[in-house]
Every structure is written in C-alpha cells, then in structure tokens.
Amino acid sequence: MTILVIEDEPKTGDYLQRGLAESGFAVRLARNGRDGLAIAREEDVELVVLDVMLPRMDGWQVLEALRADPDTEQIPVLFLTARDEVADRVRGLELGADDYLVKPFAFVELVARIRTLLRRGPVREEELIRIADLEIDVLRRRVRRGGQAVLLTAQEFALLHLLARRQGQVLARALIASQVWDMNFDSDTNVIDAAVRRLRRKIDDPFSRKLIHTRRGMGYVCEAQDPA
C-alpha cells in the first residue's frame, strides 16, 4: 500500500518516510502542497498524511482539491500538524479529513491510525442523506430542499449533518455541543438553541413541512412527521 506524505519540514518528512517504509508501506514524499496534490492525482495512492502549513499550497487547499476531484475524493486523509486549536481540528474534519493527529506525536499511534483508516475501505460515510424533500450531499457538503440549493456555513452543515444522520433520535444539547463544537455544554448559555434557530431559518422556515423539532427538556430531533 502506498502512503503519500506531504510535509515540508525536512527532518519530519524524512523521519516519516523512513518509519513508514520500515512499517511495511510504500511511501511517496512531497515537500509542498502542489507537488503532493499532483502525486495524489497521478499515482495509485492509498492514503495521504497531510500537514497544514505547506508552501505553494496549504493543507486546507490540498484537502479541498482532493475532495472536489472524483478521482481522489475517496482517498483517506490524515492531518498531521502542529496546529492544535479546536477550531483547526473542526475545520479539517468539516473539509473532509478522516483523522487529525497533533504534533508532537507517537509514531506507533500514527501507524495505528493509518492502519485503522485503511481497514475502513474507500467509503467513509453515507454519501447522500434524504429526509422528505431534504437532500444532503455529504461528500460535497451541499444541501438542497425542495429542489432548491440551501447555503449553509460549515458549522450549520455540521449541525444539520449530525441531526440528519441520526434522524428520528432525540439528541441532547450536551451531545450536540460535544459533536459539533467539541466542547462541554454550559446550561447557562443558549449557543445550541441559537444555532438551531439559525439552521431552521434556512432549512424549515421557507417550507410548510418542518423537519427539525424541539423536544422540551430533552433536545432536538430531525424527522419528517406526517402532516396533521
């Protein structure tokens, strides 16, 4: 199996190339984002280990290009970066990364995560979710309702995706906070309720049939209820 490492720091890149080769992988090393993207498009790559801060094309741009190309959109991508802010991890996962590991790291953990991703196979998640007239294209991060495109922010998409992929289940505010914002829920704030209201304005308000429902004292549920 061929692993593509896109890493501009010479010592780290050489270390990864040598270590992964000793672990039984064929390894290609690119020193900048543009060269890495070209290799991913032109060669038979099984997985990409990707840094964020890269010359010529940063890791965010490389990931977006990979996910926008039908020939590379299914390649698992593991971010390996010194950027350890929650916002960076959320951004990477929302753009379509399969895993996110922060430097400094234990090499045995990196290899374990790589093997886990490779065992999952090419399909990472359900590609299209439909609830009544709502369609969510998960891989391309596109939403349509009643045949009309709905423009969502990355956070709104993450919230809708969580509710939709667990349709019919009542999700507590604490669960939503941990899954979408990677934070502990503070009962004194209304961040979850405000986010749901913003999402409803786009998903439900223009339509007679409502899909996002409140369960008082419990949380929120996404489901297509039969008209009264």
PDB file of C-alpha atoms in Angstrom:
ATOM      1  CA  MET A   1       0.000   0.000   0.000  1.00  0.00           C
ATOM      2  CA  THR A   2       1.313   3.438  -0.955  1.00  0.00           C
ATOM      3  CA  ILE A   3       1.190   6.245   1.601  1.00  0.00           C
ATOM      4  CA  LEU A   4       1.664   9.807   0.376  1.00  0.00           C
ATOM      5  CA  VAL A   5       3.303  12.084   2.950  1.00  0.00           C
ATOM      6  CA  ILE A   6       3.005  15.830   2.251  1.00  0.00           C
ATOM      7  CA  GLU A   7       5.395  17.507   4.682  1.00  0.00           C
ATOM      8  CA  ASP A   8       7.748  20.442   4.088  1.00  0.00           C
ATOM      9  CA  GLU A   9       9.863  20.175   7.265  1.00  0.00           C
ATOM     10  CA  PRO A  10      12.891  18.126   6.091  1.00  0.00           C
ATOM     11  CA  LYS A  11      13.598  16.184   9.288  1.00  0.00           C
ATOM     12  CA  THR A  12       9.943  15.317   9.872  1.00  0.00           C
ATOM     13  CA  GLY A  13       9.402  14.320   6.252  1.00  0.00           C
ATOM     14  CA  ASP A  14      12.480  12.075   6.200  1.00  0.00           C
ATOM     15  CA  TYR A  15      11.521  10.551   9.557  1.00  0.00           C
ATOM     16  CA  LEU A  16       8.016   9.722   8.349  1.00  0.00           C
ATOM     17  CA  GLN A  17       9.249   8.314   5.070  1.00  0.00           C
ATOM     18  CA  ARG A  18      11.787   6.064   6.772  1.00  0.00           C
ATOM     19  CA  GLY A  19       9.484   4.981   9.611  1.00  0.00           C
ATOM     20  CA  LEU A  20       6.522   4.150   7.398  1.00  0.00           C
ATOM     21  CA  ALA A  21       8.757   2.225   4.999  1.00  0.00           C
ATOM     22  CA  GLU A  22      10.085   0.194   7.920  1.00  0.00           C
ATOM     23  CA  SER A  23       6.454  -0.469   8.907  1.00  0.00           C
ATOM     24  CA  GLY A  24       5.812  -2.119   5.552  1.00  0.00           C
ATOM     25  CA  PHE A  25       4.353   0.709   3.467  1.00  0.00           C
ATOM     26  CA  ALA A  26       5.481   2.082   0.143  1.00  0.00           C
ATOM     27  CA  VAL A  27       5.977   5.812   0.724  1.00  0.00           C
ATOM     28  CA  ARG A  28       5.946   8.854  -1.553  1.00  0.00           C
ATOM     29  CA  LEU A  29       7.135  12.136  -0.068  1.00  0.00           C
ATOM     30  CA  ALA A  30       6.172  15.605  -1.325  1.00  0.00           C
ATOM     31  CA  ARG A  31       7.743  18.769   0.102  1.00  0.00           C
ATOM     32  CA  ASN A  32       4.950  21.173  -0.873  1.00  0.00           C
ATOM     33  CA  GLY A  33       1.193  21.092  -1.354  1.00  0.00           C
ATOM     34  CA  ARG A  34       1.134  21.478  -5.105  1.00  0.00           C
ATOM     35  CA  ASP A  35       3.509  18.569  -5.724  1.00  0.00           C
ATOM     36  CA  GLY A  36       1.598  16.446  -3.243  1.00  0.00           C
ATOM     37  CA  LEU A  37      -1.693  17.096  -4.983  1.00  0.00           C
ATOM     38  CA  ALA A  38      -0.150  16.179  -8.330  1.00  0.00           C
ATOM     39  CA  ILE A  39       1.121  12.860  -6.941  1.00  0.00           C
ATOM     40  CA  ALA A  40      -2.284  12.047  -5.431  1.00  0.00           C
ATOM     41  CA  ARG A  41      -3.928  12.673  -8.805  1.00  0.00           C
ATOM     42  CA  GLU A  42      -1.384  10.849 -10.938  1.00  0.00           C
ATOM     43  CA  GLU A  43      -0.381   7.842  -8.843  1.00  0.00           C
ATOM     44  CA  ASP A  44      -2.148   4.999  -7.044  1.00  0.00           C
ATOM     45  CA  VAL A  45      -2.201   6.400  -3.501  1.00  0.00           C
ATOM     46  CA  GLU A  46      -3.989   4.550  -0.693  1.00  0.00           C
ATOM     47  CA  LEU A  47      -3.806   7.266   1.995  1.00  0.00           C
ATOM     48  CA  VAL A  48      -2.460  10.802   2.457  1.00  0.00           C
ATOM     49  CA  VAL A  49      -0.660  12.085   5.566  1.00  0.00           C
ATOM     50  CA  LEU A  50      -1.010  15.846   5.247  1.00  0.00           C
ATOM     51  CA  ASP A  51       0.498  18.845   7.031  1.00  0.00           C
ATOM     52  CA  VAL A  52      -1.434  22.136   7.172  1.00  0.00           C
ATOM     53  CA  MET A  53       1.314  24.737   6.854  1.00  0.00           C
ATOM     54  CA  LEU A  54       2.830  23.985   3.445  1.00  0.00           C
ATOM     55  CA  PRO A  55       4.476  26.116   0.754  1.00  0.00           C
ATOM     56  CA  ARG A  56       2.836  26.743  -2.638  1.00  0.00           C
ATOM     57  CA  MET A  57      -0.500  25.289  -1.479  1.00  0.00           C
ATOM     58  CA  ASP A  58      -1.529  24.803   2.149  1.00  0.00           C
ATOM     59  CA  GLY A  59      -3.095  21.666   3.577  1.00  0.00           C
ATOM     60  CA  TRP A  60      -6.614  23.101   3.628  1.00  0.00           C
ATOM     61  CA  GLN A  61      -6.397  23.823  -0.099  1.00  0.00           C
ATOM     62  CA  VAL A  62      -4.944  20.406  -0.859  1.00  0.00           C
ATOM     63  CA  LEU A  63      -7.768  18.686   1.020  1.00  0.00           C
ATOM     64  CA  GLU A  64     -10.441  20.766  -0.709  1.00  0.00           C
ATOM     65  CA  ALA A  65      -8.927  19.916  -4.098  1.00  0.00           C
ATOM     66  CA  LEU A  66      -8.802  16.206  -3.251  1.00  0.00           C
ATOM     67  CA  ARG A  67     -12.429  16.138  -2.171  1.00  0.00           C
ATOM     68  CA  ALA A  68     -13.572  18.097  -5.238  1.00  0.00           C
ATOM     69  CA  ASP A  69     -11.983  15.609  -7.669  1.00  0.00           C
ATOM     70  CA  PRO A  70     -13.951  12.374  -8.331  1.00  0.00           C
ATOM     71  CA  ASP A  71     -10.662  10.524  -8.828  1.00  0.00           C
ATOM     72  CA  THR A  72      -9.317  11.425  -5.380  1.00  0.00           C
ATOM     73  CA  GLU A  73     -12.352  12.220  -3.223  1.00  0.00           C
ATOM     74  CA  GLN A  74     -12.351   8.763  -1.599  1.00  0.00           C
ATOM     75  CA  ILE A  75      -8.668   8.734  -0.566  1.00  0.00           C
ATOM     76  CA  PRO A  76      -8.421   8.772   3.249  1.00  0.00           C
ATOM     77  CA  VAL A  77      -6.625  11.868   4.561  1.00  0.00           C
ATOM     78  CA  LEU A  78      -4.958  12.129   7.963  1.00  0.00           C
ATOM     79  CA  PHE A  79      -3.889  15.602   9.043  1.00  0.00           C
ATOM     80  CA  LEU A  80      -0.573  15.573  10.920  1.00  0.00           C
ATOM     81  CA  THR A  81       0.082  19.112  12.108  1.00  0.00           C
ATOM     82  CA  ALA A  82       1.282  21.297  14.955  1.00  0.00           C
ATOM     83  CA  ARG A  83      -1.979  23.289  14.775  1.00  0.00           C
ATOM     84  CA  ASP A  84      -3.788  22.042  17.859  1.00  0.00           C
ATOM     85  CA  GLU A  85      -6.626  24.535  18.255  1.00  0.00           C
ATOM     86  CA  VAL A  86     -10.130  23.067  18.407  1.00  0.00           C
ATOM     87  CA  ALA A  87     -11.153  25.322  15.514  1.00  0.00           C
ATOM     88  CA  ASP A  88      -8.393  23.839  13.349  1.00  0.00           C
ATOM     89  CA  ARG A  89      -9.436  20.269  14.134  1.00  0.00           C
ATOM     90  CA  VAL A  90     -13.075  21.069  13.411  1.00  0.00           C
ATOM     91  CA  ARG A  91     -12.166  22.800  10.162  1.00  0.00           C
ATOM     92  CA  GLY A  92     -10.097  19.840   8.999  1.00  0.00           C
ATOM     93  CA  LEU A  93     -12.832  17.331   9.725  1.00  0.00           C
ATOM     94  CA  GLU A  94     -15.534  19.515   8.185  1.00  0.00           C
ATOM     95  CA  LEU A  95     -13.475  19.830   4.995  1.00  0.00           C
ATOM     96  CA  GLY A  96     -13.425  16.053   4.757  1.00  0.00           C
ATOM     97  CA  ALA A  97     -10.354  14.817   6.632  1.00  0.00           C
ATOM     98  CA  ASP A  98     -10.704  11.329   8.087  1.00  0.00           C
ATOM     99  CA  ASP A  99      -8.461  11.875  11.113  1.00  0.00           C
ATOM    100  CA  TYR A 100      -6.413  14.613  12.786  1.00  0.00           C
ATOM    101  CA  LEU A 101      -3.235  13.999  14.791  1.00  0.00           C
ATOM    102  CA  VAL A 102      -1.326  16.803  16.512  1.00  0.00           C
ATOM    103  CA  LYS A 103       2.464  17.116  16.622  1.00  0.00           C
ATOM    104  CA  PRO A 104       4.445  16.082  18.575  1.00  0.00           C
ATOM    105  CA  PHE A 105       3.084  12.572  18.156  1.00  0.00           C
ATOM    106  CA  ALA A 106       3.926   8.972  18.997  1.00  0.00           C
ATOM    107  CA  PHE A 107       4.907   7.146  15.822  1.00  0.00           C
ATOM    108  CA  VAL A 108       3.186   3.938  16.938  1.00  0.00           C
ATOM    109  CA  GLU A 109      -0.068   5.896  17.278  1.00  0.00           C
ATOM    110  CA  LEU A 110       0.316   7.313  13.778  1.00  0.00           C
ATOM    111  CA  VAL A 111       0.805   3.823  12.329  1.00  0.00           C
ATOM    112  CA  ALA A 112      -2.203   2.526  14.285  1.00  0.00           C
ATOM    113  CA  ARG A 113      -4.403   5.321  12.960  1.00  0.00           C
ATOM    114  CA  ILE A 114      -3.210   4.725   9.407  1.00  0.00           C
ATOM    115  CA  ARG A 115      -3.989   1.013   9.628  1.00  0.00           C
ATOM    116  CA  THR A 116      -7.431   1.778  11.067  1.00  0.00           C
ATOM    117  CA  LEU A 117      -8.250   4.152   8.193  1.00  0.00           C
ATOM    118  CA  LEU A 118      -7.054   1.658   5.605  1.00  0.00           C
ATOM    119  CA  ARG A 119      -9.237  -1.090   7.110  1.00  0.00           C
ATOM    120  CA  ARG A 120     -12.328   1.086   6.711  1.00  0.00           C
ATOM    121  CA  GLY A 121     -12.205   0.825   2.945  1.00  0.00           C
ATOM    122  CA  PRO A 122     -12.978   3.526   0.396  1.00  0.00           C
ATOM    123  CA  VAL A 123     -16.390   4.634   1.674  1.00  0.00           C
ATOM    124  CA  ARG A 124     -16.055   6.828   4.743  1.00  0.00           C
ATOM    125  CA  GLU A 125     -19.679   7.673   5.315  1.00  0.00           C
ATOM    126  CA  GLU A 126     -23.082   7.711   3.679  1.00  0.00           C
ATOM    127  CA  GLU A 127     -22.748   9.926   0.615  1.00  0.00           C
ATOM    128  CA  LEU A 128     -26.344  11.143   0.309  1.00  0.00           C
ATOM    129  CA  ILE A 129     -28.888  11.575   3.103  1.00  0.00           C
ATOM    130  CA  ARG A 130     -32.553  12.152   2.221  1.00  0.00           C
ATOM    131  CA  ILE A 131     -35.287  13.196   4.618  1.00  0.00           C
ATOM    132  CA  ALA A 132     -38.552  14.050   2.858  1.00  0.00           C
ATOM    133  CA  ASP A 133     -37.561  16.706   0.277  1.00  0.00           C
ATOM    134  CA  LEU A 134     -34.240  17.470   2.007  1.00  0.00           C
ATOM    135  CA  GLU A 135     -31.079  16.163   0.328  1.00  0.00           C
ATOM    136  CA  ILE A 136     -27.629  16.330   1.922  1.00  0.00           C
ATOM    137  CA  ASP A 137     -24.641  15.566  -0.291  1.00  0.00           C
ATOM    138  CA  VAL A 138     -22.181  14.663   2.461  1.00  0.00           C
ATOM    139  CA  LEU A 139     -19.008  14.429   0.420  1.00  0.00           C
ATOM    140  CA  ARG A 140     -19.532  17.703  -1.457  1.00  0.00           C
ATOM    141  CA  ARG A 141     -21.082  19.470   1.532  1.00  0.00           C
ATOM    142  CA  ARG A 142     -24.123  20.571  -0.466  1.00  0.00           C
ATOM    143  CA  VAL A 143     -27.727  20.817   0.711  1.00  0.00           C
ATOM    144  CA  ARG A 144     -30.966  21.073  -1.268  1.00  0.00           C
ATOM    145  CA  ARG A 145     -34.542  21.302  -0.067  1.00  0.00           C
ATOM    146  CA  GLY A 146     -37.482  21.052  -2.429  1.00  0.00           C
ATOM    147  CA  GLY A 147     -35.012  21.147  -5.298  1.00  0.00           C
ATOM    148  CA  GLN A 148     -33.569  24.480  -4.124  1.00  0.00           C
ATOM    149  CA  ALA A 149     -29.943  24.913  -3.046  1.00  0.00           C
ATOM    150  CA  VAL A 150     -29.537  25.897   0.611  1.00  0.00           C
ATOM    151  CA  LEU A 151     -26.328  27.721   1.522  1.00  0.00           C
ATOM    152  CA  LEU A 152     -25.004  26.796   4.965  1.00  0.00           C
ATOM    153  CA  THR A 153     -21.942  27.778   6.929  1.00  0.00           C
ATOM    154  CA  ALA A 154     -19.535  24.987   7.886  1.00  0.00           C
ATOM    155  CA  GLN A 155     -20.947  24.963  11.415  1.00  0.00           C
ATOM    156  CA  GLU A 156     -24.546  24.882  10.199  1.00  0.00           C
ATOM    157  CA  PHE A 157     -23.699  21.984   7.884  1.00  0.00           C
ATOM    158  CA  ALA A 158     -22.064  20.071  10.737  1.00  0.00           C
ATOM    159  CA  LEU A 159     -25.159  20.572  12.898  1.00  0.00           C
ATOM    160  CA  LEU A 160     -27.559  19.531  10.137  1.00  0.00           C
ATOM    161  CA  HIS A 161     -25.408  16.512   9.259  1.00  0.00           C
ATOM    162  CA  LEU A 162     -25.409  15.347  12.877  1.00  0.00           C
ATOM    163  CA  LEU A 163     -29.189  15.685  13.189  1.00  0.00           C
ATOM    164  CA  ALA A 164     -29.849  14.081   9.795  1.00  0.00           C
ATOM    165  CA  ARG A 165     -27.570  11.077  10.088  1.00  0.00           C
ATOM    166  CA  ARG A 166     -29.273  10.275  13.399  1.00  0.00           C
ATOM    167  CA  GLN A 167     -32.755  11.115  12.167  1.00  0.00           C
ATOM    168  CA  GLY A 168     -35.541  10.070  14.462  1.00  0.00           C
ATOM    169  CA  GLN A 169     -33.270  10.195  17.525  1.00  0.00           C
ATOM    170  CA  VAL A 170     -33.657  12.949  20.091  1.00  0.00           C
ATOM    171  CA  LEU A 171     -30.207  14.487  20.588  1.00  0.00           C
ATOM    172  CA  ALA A 172     -29.481  16.214  23.876  1.00  0.00           C
ATOM    173  CA  ARG A 173     -27.879  19.647  23.821  1.00  0.00           C
ATOM    174  CA  ALA A 174     -24.792  18.246  25.553  1.00  0.00           C
ATOM    175  CA  LEU A 175     -24.327  15.683  22.785  1.00  0.00           C
ATOM    176  CA  ILE A 176     -24.759  18.311  20.070  1.00  0.00           C
ATOM    177  CA  ALA A 177     -22.229  20.585  21.777  1.00  0.00           C
ATOM    178  CA  SER A 178     -19.625  17.837  22.046  1.00  0.00           C
ATOM    179  CA  GLN A 179     -20.089  16.602  18.477  1.00  0.00           C
ATOM    180  CA  VAL A 180     -20.337  19.925  16.630  1.00  0.00           C
ATOM    181  CA  TRP A 181     -18.294  22.285  18.807  1.00  0.00           C
ATOM    182  CA  ASP A 182     -16.101  19.785  20.699  1.00  0.00           C
ATOM    183  CA  MET A 183     -16.987  21.490  23.957  1.00  0.00           C
ATOM    184  CA  ASN A 184     -18.778  20.775  27.213  1.00  0.00           C
ATOM    185  CA  PHE A 185     -22.303  22.146  27.351  1.00  0.00           C
ATOM    186  CA  ASP A 186     -22.884  25.040  29.714  1.00  0.00           C
ATOM    187  CA  SER A 187     -26.544  25.171  30.755  1.00  0.00           C
ATOM    188  CA  ASP A 188     -26.237  28.916  31.324  1.00  0.00           C
ATOM    189  CA  THR A 189     -25.646  29.584  27.615  1.00  0.00           C
ATOM    190  CA  ASN A 190     -28.028  29.320  24.677  1.00  0.00           C
ATOM    191  CA  VAL A 191     -25.417  28.657  21.989  1.00  0.00           C
ATOM    192  CA  ILE A 192     -27.083  25.394  20.904  1.00  0.00           C
ATOM    193  CA  ASP A 193     -30.585  26.877  20.778  1.00  0.00           C
ATOM    194  CA  ALA A 194     -29.337  29.902  18.820  1.00  0.00           C
ATOM    195  CA  ALA A 195     -27.527  27.672  16.326  1.00  0.00           C
ATOM    196  CA  VAL A 196     -30.636  25.546  15.804  1.00  0.00           C
ATOM    197  CA  ARG A 197     -32.732  28.686  15.240  1.00  0.00           C
ATOM    198  CA  ARG A 198     -30.313  29.876  12.543  1.00  0.00           C
ATOM    199  CA  LEU A 199     -30.424  26.472  10.875  1.00  0.00           C
ATOM    200  CA  ARG A 200     -34.229  26.387  10.976  1.00  0.00           C
ATOM    201  CA  ARG A 201     -34.434  29.745   9.230  1.00  0.00           C
ATOM    202  CA  LYS A 202     -32.743  28.170   6.212  1.00  0.00           C
ATOM    203  CA  ILE A 203     -33.992  24.580   6.355  1.00  0.00           C
ATOM    204  CA  ASP A 204     -37.543  24.877   7.707  1.00  0.00           C
ATOM    205  CA  ASP A 205     -38.904  28.445   7.631  1.00  0.00           C
ATOM    206  CA  PRO A 206     -39.338  28.687   3.831  1.00  0.00           C
ATOM    207  CA  PHE A 207     -41.255  25.371   3.764  1.00  0.00           C
ATOM    208  CA  SER A 208     -44.591  24.235   5.178  1.00  0.00           C
ATOM    209  CA  ARG A 209     -43.311  20.841   6.322  1.00  0.00           C
ATOM    210  CA  LYS A 210     -40.925  21.156   9.270  1.00  0.00           C
ATOM    211  CA  LEU A 211     -38.063  18.725   9.783  1.00  0.00           C
ATOM    212  CA  ILE A 212     -36.238  19.989  12.898  1.00  0.00           C
ATOM    213  CA  HIS A 213     -38.304  19.600  16.067  1.00  0.00           C
ATOM    214  CA  THR A 214     -37.811  20.534  19.715  1.00  0.00           C
ATOM    215  CA  ARG A 215     -38.408  18.000  22.454  1.00  0.00           C
ATOM    216  CA  ARG A 216     -38.803  20.097  25.567  1.00  0.00           C
ATOM    217  CA  GLY A 217     -36.414  19.161  28.319  1.00  0.00           C
ATOM    218  CA  MET A 218     -34.709  16.636  26.051  1.00  0.00           C
ATOM    219  CA  GLY A 219     -33.188  18.237  22.944  1.00  0.00           C
ATOM    220  CA  TYR A 220     -33.747  18.229  19.190  1.00  0.00           C
ATOM    221  CA  VAL A 221     -34.731  15.670  16.584  1.00  0.00           C
ATOM    222  CA  CYS A 222     -34.725  15.720  12.788  1.00  0.00           C
ATOM    223  CA  GLU A 223     -37.544  13.728  11.231  1.00  0.00           C
ATOM    224  CA  ALA A 224     -40.289  14.025   8.633  1.00  0.00           C
ATOM    225  CA  GLN A 225     -43.509  13.858  10.606  1.00  0.00           C
ATOM    226  CA  ASP A 226     -46.772  13.103   8.860  1.00  0.00           C
ATOM    227  CA  PRO A 227     -48.860  16.262   8.309  1.00  0.00           C
ATOM    228  CA  ALA A 228     -51.563  16.752  10.926  1.00  0.00           C
TER     229      ALA A 228
END
